[in-house]
Coordinates of C-alpha atoms in Angstrom, one line a residue:
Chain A
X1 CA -28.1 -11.9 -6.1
X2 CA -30.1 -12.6 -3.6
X3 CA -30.4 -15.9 -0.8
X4 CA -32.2 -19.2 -2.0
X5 CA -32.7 -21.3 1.1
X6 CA -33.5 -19.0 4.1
X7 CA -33.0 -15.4 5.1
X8 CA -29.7 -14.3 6.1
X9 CA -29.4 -11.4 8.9
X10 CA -27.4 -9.3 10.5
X11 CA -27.2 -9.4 13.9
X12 CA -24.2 -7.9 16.0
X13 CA -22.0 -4.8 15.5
X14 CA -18.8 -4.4 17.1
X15 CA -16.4 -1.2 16.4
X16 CA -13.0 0.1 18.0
X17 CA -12.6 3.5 17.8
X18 CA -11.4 5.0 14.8
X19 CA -8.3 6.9 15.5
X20 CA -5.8 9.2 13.2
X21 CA -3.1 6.7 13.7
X22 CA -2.8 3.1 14.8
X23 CA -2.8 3.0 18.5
X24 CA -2.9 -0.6 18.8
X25 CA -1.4 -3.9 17.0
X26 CA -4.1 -4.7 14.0
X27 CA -4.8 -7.7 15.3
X28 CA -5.8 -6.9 18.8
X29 CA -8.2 -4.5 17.4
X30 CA -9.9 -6.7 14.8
X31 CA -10.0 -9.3 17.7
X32 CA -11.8 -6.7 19.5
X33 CA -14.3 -5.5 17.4
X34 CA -15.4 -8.9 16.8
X35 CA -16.0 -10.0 20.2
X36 CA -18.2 -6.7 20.4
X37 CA -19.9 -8.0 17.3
X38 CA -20.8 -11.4 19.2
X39 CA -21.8 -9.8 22.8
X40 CA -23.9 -7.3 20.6
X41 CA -25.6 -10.3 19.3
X42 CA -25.8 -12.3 22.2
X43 CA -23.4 -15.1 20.6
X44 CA -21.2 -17.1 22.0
X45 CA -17.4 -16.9 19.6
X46 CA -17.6 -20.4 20.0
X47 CA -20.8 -20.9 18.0
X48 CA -19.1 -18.4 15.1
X49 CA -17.7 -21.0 12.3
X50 CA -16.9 -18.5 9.5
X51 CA -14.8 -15.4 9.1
X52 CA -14.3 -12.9 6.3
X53 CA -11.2 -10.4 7.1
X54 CA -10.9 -7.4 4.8
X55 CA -7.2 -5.5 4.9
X56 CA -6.3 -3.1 2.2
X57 CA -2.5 -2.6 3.1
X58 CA 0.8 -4.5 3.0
X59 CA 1.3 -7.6 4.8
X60 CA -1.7 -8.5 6.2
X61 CA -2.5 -10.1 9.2
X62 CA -2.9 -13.6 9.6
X63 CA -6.6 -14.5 9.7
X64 CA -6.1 -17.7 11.8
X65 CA -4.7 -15.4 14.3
X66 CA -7.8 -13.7 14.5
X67 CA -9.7 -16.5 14.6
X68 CA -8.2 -17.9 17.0
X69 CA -8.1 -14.5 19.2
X70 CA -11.7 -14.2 19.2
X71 CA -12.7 -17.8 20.1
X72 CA -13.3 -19.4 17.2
X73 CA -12.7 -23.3 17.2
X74 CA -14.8 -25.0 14.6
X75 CA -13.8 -22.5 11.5
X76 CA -15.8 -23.8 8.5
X77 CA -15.6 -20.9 5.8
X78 CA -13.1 -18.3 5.8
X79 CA -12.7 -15.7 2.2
X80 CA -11.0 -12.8 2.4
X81 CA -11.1 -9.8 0.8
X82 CA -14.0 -7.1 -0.5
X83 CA -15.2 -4.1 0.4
X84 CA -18.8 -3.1 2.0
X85 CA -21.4 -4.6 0.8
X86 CA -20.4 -6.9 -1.0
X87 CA -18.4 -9.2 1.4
X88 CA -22.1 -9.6 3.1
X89 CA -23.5 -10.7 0.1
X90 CA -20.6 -13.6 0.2
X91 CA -21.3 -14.1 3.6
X92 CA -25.0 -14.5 3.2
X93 CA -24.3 -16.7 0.2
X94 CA -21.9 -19.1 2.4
X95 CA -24.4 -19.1 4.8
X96 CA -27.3 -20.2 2.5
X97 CA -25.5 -22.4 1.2
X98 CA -24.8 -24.7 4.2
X99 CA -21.0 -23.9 4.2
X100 CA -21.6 -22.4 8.0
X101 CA -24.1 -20.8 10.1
X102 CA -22.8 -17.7 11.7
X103 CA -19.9 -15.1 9.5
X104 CA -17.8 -12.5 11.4
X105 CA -17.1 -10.1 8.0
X106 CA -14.4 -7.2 9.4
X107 CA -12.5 -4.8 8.3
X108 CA -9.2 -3.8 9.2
X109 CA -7.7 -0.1 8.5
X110 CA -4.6 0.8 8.8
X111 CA -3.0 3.5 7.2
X112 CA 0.4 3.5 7.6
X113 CA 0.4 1.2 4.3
X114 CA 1.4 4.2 1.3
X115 CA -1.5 5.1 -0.8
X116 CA -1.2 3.4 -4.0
X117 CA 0.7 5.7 -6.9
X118 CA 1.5 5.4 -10.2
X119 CA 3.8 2.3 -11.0
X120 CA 6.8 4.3 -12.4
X121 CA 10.4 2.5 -12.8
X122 CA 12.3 4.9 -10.5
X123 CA 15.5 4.8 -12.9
X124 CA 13.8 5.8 -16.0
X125 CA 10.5 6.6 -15.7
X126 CA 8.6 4.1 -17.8
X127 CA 4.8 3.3 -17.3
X128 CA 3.6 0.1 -18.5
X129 CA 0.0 -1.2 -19.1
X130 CA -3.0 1.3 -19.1
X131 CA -1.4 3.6 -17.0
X132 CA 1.3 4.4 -19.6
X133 CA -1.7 6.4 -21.5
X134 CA -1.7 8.9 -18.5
X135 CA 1.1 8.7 -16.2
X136 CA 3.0 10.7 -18.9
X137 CA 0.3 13.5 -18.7
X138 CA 0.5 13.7 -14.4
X139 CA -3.2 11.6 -14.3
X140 CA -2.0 9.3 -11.4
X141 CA -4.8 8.8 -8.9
X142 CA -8.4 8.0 -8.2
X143 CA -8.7 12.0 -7.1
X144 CA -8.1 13.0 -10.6
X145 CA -10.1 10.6 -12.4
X146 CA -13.2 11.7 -10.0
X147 CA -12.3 15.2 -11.0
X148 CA -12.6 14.4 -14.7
X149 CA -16.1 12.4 -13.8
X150 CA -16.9 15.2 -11.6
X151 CA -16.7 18.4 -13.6
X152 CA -18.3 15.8 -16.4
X153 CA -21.6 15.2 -14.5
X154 CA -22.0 18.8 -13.2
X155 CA -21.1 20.2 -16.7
X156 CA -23.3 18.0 -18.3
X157 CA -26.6 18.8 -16.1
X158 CA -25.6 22.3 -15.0
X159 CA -25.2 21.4 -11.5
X160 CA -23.2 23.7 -8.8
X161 CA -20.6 23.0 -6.5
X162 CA -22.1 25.2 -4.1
X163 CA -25.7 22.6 -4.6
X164 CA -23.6 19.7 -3.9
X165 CA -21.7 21.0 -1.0
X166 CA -24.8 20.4 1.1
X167 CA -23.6 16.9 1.0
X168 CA -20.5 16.8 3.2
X169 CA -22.2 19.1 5.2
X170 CA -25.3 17.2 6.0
X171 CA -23.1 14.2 6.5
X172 CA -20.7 16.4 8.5
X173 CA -24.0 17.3 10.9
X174 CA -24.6 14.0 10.9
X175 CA -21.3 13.2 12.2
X176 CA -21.6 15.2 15.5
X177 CA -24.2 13.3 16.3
X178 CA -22.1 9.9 16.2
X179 CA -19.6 9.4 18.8
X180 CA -17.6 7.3 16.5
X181 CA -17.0 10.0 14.1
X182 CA -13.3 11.2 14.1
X183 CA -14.9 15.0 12.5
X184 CA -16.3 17.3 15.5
X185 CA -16.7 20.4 14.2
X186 CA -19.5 22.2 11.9
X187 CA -18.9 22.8 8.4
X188 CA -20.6 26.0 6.6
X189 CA -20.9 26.4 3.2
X190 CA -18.6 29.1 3.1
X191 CA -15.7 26.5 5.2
X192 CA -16.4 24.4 1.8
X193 CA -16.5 26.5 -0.6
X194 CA -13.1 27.9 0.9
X195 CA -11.5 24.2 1.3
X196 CA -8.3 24.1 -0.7
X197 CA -8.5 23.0 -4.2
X198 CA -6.8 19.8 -4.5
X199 CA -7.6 19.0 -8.1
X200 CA -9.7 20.9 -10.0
X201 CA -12.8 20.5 -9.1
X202 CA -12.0 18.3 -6.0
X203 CA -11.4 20.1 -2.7
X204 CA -9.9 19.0 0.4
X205 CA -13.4 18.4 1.7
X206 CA -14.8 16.2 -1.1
X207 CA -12.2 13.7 0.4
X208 CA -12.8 11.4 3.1
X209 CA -10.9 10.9 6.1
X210 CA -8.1 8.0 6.2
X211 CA -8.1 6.5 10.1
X212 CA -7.5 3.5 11.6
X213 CA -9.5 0.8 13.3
X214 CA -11.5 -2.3 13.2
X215 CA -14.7 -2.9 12.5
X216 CA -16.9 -5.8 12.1
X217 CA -21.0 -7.5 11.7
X218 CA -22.0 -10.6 12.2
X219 CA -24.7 -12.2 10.0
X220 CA -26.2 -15.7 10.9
X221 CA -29.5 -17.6 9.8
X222 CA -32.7 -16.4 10.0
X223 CA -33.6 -18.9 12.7
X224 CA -31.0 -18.1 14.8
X225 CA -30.8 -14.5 14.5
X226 CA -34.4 -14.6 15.9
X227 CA -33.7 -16.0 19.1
X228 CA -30.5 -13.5 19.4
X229 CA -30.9 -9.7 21.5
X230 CA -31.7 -7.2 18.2
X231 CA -34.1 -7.4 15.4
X232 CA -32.4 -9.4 12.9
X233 CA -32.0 -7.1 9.9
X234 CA -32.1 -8.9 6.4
X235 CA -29.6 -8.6 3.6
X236 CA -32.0 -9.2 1.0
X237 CA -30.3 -8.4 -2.2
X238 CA -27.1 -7.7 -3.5
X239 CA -25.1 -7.0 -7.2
X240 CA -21.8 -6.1 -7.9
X241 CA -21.0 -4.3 -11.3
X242 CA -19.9 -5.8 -14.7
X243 CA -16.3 -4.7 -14.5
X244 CA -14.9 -4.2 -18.4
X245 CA -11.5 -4.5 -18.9
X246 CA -11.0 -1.1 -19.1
X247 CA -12.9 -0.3 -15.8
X248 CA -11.2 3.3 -15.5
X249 CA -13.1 4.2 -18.5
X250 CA -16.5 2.2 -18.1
X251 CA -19.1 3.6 -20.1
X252 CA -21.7 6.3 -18.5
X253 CA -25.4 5.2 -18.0
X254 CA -27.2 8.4 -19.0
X255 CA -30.9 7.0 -18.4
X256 CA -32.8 5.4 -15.6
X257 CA -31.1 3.0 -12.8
X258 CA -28.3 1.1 -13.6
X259 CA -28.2 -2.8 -14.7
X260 CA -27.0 -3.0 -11.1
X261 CA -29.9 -1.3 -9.5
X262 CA -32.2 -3.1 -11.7
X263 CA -30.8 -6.5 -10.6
X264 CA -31.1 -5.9 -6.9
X265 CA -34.2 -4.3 -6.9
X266 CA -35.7 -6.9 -8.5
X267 CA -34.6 -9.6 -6.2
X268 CA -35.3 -7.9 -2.8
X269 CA -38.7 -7.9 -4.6
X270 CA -39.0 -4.0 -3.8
X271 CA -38.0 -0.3 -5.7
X272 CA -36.4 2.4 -5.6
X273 CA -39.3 4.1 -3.9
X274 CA -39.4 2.0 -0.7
X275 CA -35.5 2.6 0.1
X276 CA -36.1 4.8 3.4
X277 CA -32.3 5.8 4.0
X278 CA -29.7 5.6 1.6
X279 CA -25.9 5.1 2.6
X280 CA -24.1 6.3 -0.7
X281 CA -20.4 5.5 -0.7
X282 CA -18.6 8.5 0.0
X283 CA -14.8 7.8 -0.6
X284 CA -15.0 11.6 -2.7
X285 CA -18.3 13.6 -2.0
X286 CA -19.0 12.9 -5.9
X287 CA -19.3 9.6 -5.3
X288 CA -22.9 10.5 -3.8
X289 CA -25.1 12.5 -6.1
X290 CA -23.9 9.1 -8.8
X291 CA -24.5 6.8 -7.1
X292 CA -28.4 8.4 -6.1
X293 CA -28.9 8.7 -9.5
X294 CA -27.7 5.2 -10.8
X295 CA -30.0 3.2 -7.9
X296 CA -32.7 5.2 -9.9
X297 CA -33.1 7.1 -6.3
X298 CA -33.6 10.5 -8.0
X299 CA -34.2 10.7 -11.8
X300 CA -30.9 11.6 -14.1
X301 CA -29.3 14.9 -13.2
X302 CA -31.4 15.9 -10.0
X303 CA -29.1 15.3 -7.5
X304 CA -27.7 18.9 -7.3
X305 CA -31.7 20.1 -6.5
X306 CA -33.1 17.4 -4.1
X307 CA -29.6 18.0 -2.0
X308 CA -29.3 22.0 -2.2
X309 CA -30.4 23.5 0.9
X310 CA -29.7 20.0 3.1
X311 CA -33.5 19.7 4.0
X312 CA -34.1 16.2 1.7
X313 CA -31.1 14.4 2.9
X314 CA -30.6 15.5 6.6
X315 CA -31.7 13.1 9.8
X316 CA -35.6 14.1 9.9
X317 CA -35.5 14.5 5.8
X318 CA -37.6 12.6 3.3
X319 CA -34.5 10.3 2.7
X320 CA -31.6 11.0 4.9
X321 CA -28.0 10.5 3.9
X322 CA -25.0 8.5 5.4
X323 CA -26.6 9.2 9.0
X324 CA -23.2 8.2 10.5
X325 CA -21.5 11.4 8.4
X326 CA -20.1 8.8 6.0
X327 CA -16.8 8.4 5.0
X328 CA -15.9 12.5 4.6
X329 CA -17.0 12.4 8.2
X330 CA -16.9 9.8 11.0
X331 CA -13.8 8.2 8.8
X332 CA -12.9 6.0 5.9
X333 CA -14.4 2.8 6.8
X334 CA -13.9 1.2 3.6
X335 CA -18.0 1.2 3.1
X336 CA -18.0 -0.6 6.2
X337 CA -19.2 2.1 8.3
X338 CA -22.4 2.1 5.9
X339 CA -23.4 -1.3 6.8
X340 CA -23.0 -0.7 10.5
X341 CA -25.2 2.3 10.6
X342 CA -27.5 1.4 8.2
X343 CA -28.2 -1.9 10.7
X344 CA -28.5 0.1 13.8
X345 CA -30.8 2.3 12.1
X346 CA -32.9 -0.2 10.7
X347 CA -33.3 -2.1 14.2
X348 CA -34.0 1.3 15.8
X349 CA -31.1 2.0 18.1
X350 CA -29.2 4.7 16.5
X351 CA -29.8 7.3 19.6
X352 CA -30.3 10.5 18.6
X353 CA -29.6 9.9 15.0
X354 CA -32.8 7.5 14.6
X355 CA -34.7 8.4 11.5
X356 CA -38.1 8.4 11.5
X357 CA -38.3 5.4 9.1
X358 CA -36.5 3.2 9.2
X359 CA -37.4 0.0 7.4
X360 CA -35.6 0.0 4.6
X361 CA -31.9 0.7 3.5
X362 CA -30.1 0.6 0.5
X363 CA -26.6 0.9 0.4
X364 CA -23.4 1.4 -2.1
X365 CA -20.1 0.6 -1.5
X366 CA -17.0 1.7 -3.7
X367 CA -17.1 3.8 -7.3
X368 CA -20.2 4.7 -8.6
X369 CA -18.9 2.7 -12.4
X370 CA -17.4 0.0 -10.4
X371 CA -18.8 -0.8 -7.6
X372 CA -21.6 -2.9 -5.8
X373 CA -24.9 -2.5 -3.9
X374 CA -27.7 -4.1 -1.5
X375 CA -30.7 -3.5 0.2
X376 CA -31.2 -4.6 4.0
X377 CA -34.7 -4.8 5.6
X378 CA -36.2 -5.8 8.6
X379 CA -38.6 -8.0 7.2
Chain B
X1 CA 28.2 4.8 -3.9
X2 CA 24.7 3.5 -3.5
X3 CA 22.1 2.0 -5.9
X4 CA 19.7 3.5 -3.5
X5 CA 16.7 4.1 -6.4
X6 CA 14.4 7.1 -5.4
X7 CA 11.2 6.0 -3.9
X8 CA 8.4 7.0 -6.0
X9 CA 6.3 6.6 -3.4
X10 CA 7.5 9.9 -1.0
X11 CA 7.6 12.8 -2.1
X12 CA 11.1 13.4 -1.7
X13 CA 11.6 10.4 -4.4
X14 CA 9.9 12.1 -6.5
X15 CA 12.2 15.5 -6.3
X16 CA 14.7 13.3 -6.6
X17 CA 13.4 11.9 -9.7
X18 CA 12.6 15.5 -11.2
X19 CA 16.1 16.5 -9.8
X20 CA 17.6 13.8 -12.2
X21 CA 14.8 14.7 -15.2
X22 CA 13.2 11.6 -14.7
X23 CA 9.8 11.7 -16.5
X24 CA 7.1 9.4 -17.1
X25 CA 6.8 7.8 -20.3
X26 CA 5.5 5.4 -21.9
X27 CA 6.9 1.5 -21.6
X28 CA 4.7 0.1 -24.8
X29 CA 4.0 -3.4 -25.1
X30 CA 3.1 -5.5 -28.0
X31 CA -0.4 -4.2 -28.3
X32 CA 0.6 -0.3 -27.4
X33 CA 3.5 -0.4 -29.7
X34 CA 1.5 0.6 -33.0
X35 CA 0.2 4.1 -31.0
X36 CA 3.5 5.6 -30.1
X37 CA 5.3 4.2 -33.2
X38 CA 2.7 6.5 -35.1
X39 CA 3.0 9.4 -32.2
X40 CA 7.2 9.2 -33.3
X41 CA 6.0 9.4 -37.1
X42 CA 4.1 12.7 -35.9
X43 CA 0.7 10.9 -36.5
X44 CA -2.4 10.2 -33.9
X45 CA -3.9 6.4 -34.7
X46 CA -6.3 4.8 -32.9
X47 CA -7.6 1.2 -33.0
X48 CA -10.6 0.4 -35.1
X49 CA -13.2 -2.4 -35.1
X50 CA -14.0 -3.2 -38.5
X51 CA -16.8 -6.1 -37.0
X52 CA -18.7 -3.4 -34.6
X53 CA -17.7 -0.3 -36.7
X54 CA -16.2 1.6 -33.4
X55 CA -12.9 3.2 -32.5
X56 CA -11.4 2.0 -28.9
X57 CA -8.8 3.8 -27.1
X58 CA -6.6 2.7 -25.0
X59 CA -5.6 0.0 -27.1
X60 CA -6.4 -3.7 -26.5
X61 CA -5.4 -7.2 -28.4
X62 CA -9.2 -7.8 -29.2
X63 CA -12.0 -5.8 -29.4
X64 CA -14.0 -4.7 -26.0
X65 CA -17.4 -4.6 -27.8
X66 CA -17.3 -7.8 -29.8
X67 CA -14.4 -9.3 -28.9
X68 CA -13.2 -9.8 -32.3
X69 CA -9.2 -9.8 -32.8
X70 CA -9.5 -8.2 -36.3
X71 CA -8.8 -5.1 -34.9
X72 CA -7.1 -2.1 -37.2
X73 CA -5.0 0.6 -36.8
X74 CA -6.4 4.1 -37.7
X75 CA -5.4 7.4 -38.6
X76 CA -7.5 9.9 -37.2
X77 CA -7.5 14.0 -37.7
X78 CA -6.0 15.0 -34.6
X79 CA -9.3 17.5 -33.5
X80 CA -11.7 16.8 -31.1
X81 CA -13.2 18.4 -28.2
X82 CA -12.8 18.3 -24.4
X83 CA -14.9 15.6 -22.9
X84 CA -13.8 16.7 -19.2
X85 CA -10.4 18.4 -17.5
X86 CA -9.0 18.7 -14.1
X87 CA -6.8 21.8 -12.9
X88 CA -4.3 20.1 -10.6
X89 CA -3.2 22.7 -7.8
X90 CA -0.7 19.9 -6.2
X91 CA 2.1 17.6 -7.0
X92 CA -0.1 14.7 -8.5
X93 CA 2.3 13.2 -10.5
X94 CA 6.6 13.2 -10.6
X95 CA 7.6 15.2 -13.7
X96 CA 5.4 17.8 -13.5
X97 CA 5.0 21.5 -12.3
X98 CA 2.0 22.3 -10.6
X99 CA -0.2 23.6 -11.8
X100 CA -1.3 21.6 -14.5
X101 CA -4.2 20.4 -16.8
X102 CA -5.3 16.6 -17.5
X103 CA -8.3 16.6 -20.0
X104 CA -9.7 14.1 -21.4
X105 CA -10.3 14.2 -25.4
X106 CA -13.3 13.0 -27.6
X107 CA -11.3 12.7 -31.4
X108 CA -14.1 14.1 -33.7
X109 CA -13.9 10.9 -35.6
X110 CA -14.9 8.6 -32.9
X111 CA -17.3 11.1 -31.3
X112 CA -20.0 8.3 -29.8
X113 CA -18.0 5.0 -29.1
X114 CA -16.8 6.5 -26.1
X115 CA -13.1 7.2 -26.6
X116 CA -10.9 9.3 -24.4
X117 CA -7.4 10.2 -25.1
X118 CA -5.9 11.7 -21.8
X119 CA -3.7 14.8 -22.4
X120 CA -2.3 18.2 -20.8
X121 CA -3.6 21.1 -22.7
X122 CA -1.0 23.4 -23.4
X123 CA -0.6 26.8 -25.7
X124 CA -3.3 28.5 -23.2
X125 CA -3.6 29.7 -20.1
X126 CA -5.0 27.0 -17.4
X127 CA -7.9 29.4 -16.9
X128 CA -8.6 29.3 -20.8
X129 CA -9.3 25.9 -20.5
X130 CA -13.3 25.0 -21.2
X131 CA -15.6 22.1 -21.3
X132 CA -16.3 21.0 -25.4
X133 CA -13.4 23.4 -25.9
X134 CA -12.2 22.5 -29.5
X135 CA -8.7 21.1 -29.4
X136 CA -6.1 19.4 -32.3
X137 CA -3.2 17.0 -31.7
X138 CA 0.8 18.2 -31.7
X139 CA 3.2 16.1 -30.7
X140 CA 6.0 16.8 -27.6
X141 CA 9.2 15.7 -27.3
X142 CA 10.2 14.3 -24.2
X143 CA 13.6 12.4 -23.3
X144 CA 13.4 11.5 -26.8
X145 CA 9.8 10.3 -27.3
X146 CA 7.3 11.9 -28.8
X147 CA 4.1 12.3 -26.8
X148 CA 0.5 13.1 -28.1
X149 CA -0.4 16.5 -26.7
X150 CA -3.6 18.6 -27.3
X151 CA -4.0 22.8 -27.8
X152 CA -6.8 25.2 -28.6
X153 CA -7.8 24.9 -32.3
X154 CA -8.1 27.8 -34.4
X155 CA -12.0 28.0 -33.7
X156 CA -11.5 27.6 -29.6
X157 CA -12.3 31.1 -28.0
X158 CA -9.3 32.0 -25.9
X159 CA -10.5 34.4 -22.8
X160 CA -7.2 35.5 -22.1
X161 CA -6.3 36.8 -25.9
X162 CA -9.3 39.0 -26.0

């Protein structure tokens, strides 16, 4: 998908810091990243008309709340919900389509909420729907069904775990470069190879870090964002997947980009060759190396070779990787943290984690089968 | 006395649960009931499309390809082969002893339409356990319902027994 009408940028990033546990009421911190988000922008909250408030746990705030908090009086368009990229999109779509002008999209995270498990009736046991074909044989959780995927994909192009280490720790040098990253310390490949084994093939360090915060971006009109402090940087294309009804199981693409990649490639007018950096969702460090290969970034089964050794994908490389340290690293942002590197990167003010180029970004958000994708740009 | 339920969601729930011998099983619905009515009969059937010619598994009412409802039930052989496995060194799931193996099975009959039975792998050790390992159906008993479950076929090589 892409905008009809008018460019649609990014233009302010606001963050709280990410902590281990909640140290403040969820609604004073979403207030507070999103005031960041304006004053990064140079926008008054008063001119903001739209909101988009992403929270993954149980009960959620009240949006008006929030609203309210940071300013907002003249609220045209509010949606809820999504995850990374793909709220922007919606944003960008509101936006073109006259429903408002400027779109606080943040995310909350708090992780006091219980991961989700397996709904079993606590008296007897019973599993209904899908999950009563493997709840009975102890397959549970999104872990394990990476796992299968995982040992699948490096079975099926003989690829190493000790080739696709270099991935978390790239990202996890990476992440001692961002001050927002809740992981300070190196990793070796010998400290990954000797991470506990969770499930078979997935180690403690193929999983990302759960913390807390808010964090939040602000997209507005192309004519606007130009007279605002950064370089606007442009959402130009977006896709989510074709979800079956069986997504758990969604058939593999085993050639070339996915219909996905082919869709926003094609409307951002550009190809898999001009993406400069690429911010791969990282909720498991598998999640990568698929999601290269379905944008069509590296052909079919090369991940474990362009990443072995660190040198293609580190800050400096020929196309560096999650530049904040991703999700494994600076925290689970819910793909948000993604977009807000990928924008401080493209308008050049990513400190000493600046790439070299940095025009283009593509970015994923969620499972690799599942999920959703965009391209930003400064032009 | 309380009706306090354990909460599946700690970990203590879920020793309370195994402490009870709570397992998970199956709750089958209208479109799931023909599977485990053939799993009680000792038989492994999966759903057939005869408009697009494919198996699909997990069952659905209508087909995922073509959406056609005339949608058949099918015995198939019980072999296949290993598609993918895990090795779960944690409590994943109430019921269950860790260690344990979750594979996923392609039946030999429905080899390319993408079908996956999920399954433990047992009559081996966990470090026996291979990639395109061959594999047939038996069927366990558990709290009084039978459950599909998958071991090493004749023809598997077996590290540990040579």
């Amino acid at each position: 998908m892409k905008t009809d009408h008018m460019k649609v940028a990014i233009v302010g990033c606001g963050y709280t810091k990410a902590t281990r546990k909640l140290e403040k009421p969820e609604t004073e911190i979403a207030i507070e990243a999103c005031l960041m988000a304006a004053q990064d922008a140079g926008m008054d909250p008063s001119e903001i008309d739209g909101i988009n408030v992403q929270v993954h746990h149980y009960p959620p705030p009240e949006t008006q709340t929030i609203a309210q908090g940071i300013g907002i009086t003249n609220l045209r368009w509010n949606q809820d919900g999504g995850l990374g990229i793909l709220p922007a999109g919606v944003a960008a779509q509101a936006i073109d389509a006259g429903e408002c002008n400027s779109v606080l999209v943040v995310k909350i995270m708090n992780t006091i909420a219980p991961i989700s498990t397996p709904q079993i009736d606590p008296s007897t046991g019973r599993v209904g729907d899908w999950q009563q074909f493997e709840v009975p044989y102890g397959l549970g959780f999104s872990m394990q069904r990476v796992g299968l995927m995982a040992r699948k994909y490096m079975h099926r192009y003989n690829i190493k775990q000790e080739q696709l280490a270099w991935i978390p720790i790239v990202q996890r040098e990476h992440a001692l470069m961002n001050p927002w990253a809740v992981m300070d310390s190196p990793m070796t490949l010998d400290d990954y190879m000797n991470s506990r084994i969770i499930s078979d093939p997935v180690r403690l360090f193929d999983c990302d870090m759960p913390v807390n915060g808010a964090f939040a971006f602000l997209m507005t009109r192309e004519d606007r964002a130009k007279e605002l402090n950064h370089k606007p940087v442009y959402l130009k294309s977006w896709a989510g997947s074709e979800v079956t009804k069986r997504d758990q199981l969604n058939a593999e693409y085993l050639e070339g980009p996915t219909p996905l990649a082919l869709e926003i490639y094609k409307d951002a007018q550009l190809g898999p060759k001009d993406m400069d950096l690429w911010y791969m969702y990282d909720g498991f460090s598998y999640f990568v190396p698929m999601w290269m290969e379905n944008l069509g970034l590296i052909p079919r089964g090369e991940a474990g070779n362009y990443v072995e050794g660190g040198d293609n994908i580190r800050a400096g490389g020929e196309h560096p990787i999650n530049t904040h340290g991703g999700q494994l690293s600076e925290g689970r942002l819910h793909g948000h943290g993604h977009v807000l590197e990928a924008v401080q990167q493209l308008r050049g003010n990513a400190g000493i984690r600046q790439a070299n180029t940095a025009n283009t970004a593509i970015i994923s958000s969620v499972f690799p089968w599942t999920g959703a994708a965009g391209i930003l740009s400064v032009e | 006395m309380t009706n306090e339920k354990p909460n599946v969601q700690t970990r203590e729930g879920q020793e309370q649960m195994k402490a009870l011998g709570i397992k998970p099983l199956p709750d089958p619905d209208a479109t799931t009931q023909p599977y485990w009515d053939a799993a009680m009969n000792e038989e492994l059937k999966i759903q057939f499309c005869s408009a697009c010619n494919q198996y699909q598994h997990p069952p659905m009412p209508t087909c995922e390809r073509c959406e056609a409802s005339k949608i058949e039930w099918r015995s198939i052989s019980g072999k296949g082969i290993i598609y993918s496995f895990i090795i779960d060194r944690r409590l994943m799931t109430t019921g269950f002893d860790e260690p344990y193996v979750v594979a996923q099975i392609n039946p030999i009959e429905a080899e390319h339409d993408d079908v996956r039975i999920t399954t433990n792998i047992k009559g081996c050790e966990l470090t026996d356990v291979y990639m395109d390992m061959p594999v047939e159906v038996f069927f366990e008993e558990v709290n009084g319902v039978k459950l599909p479950q998958f071991k090493p076929a004749p023809d598997a090589i077996i590290k540990s027994q040579q």
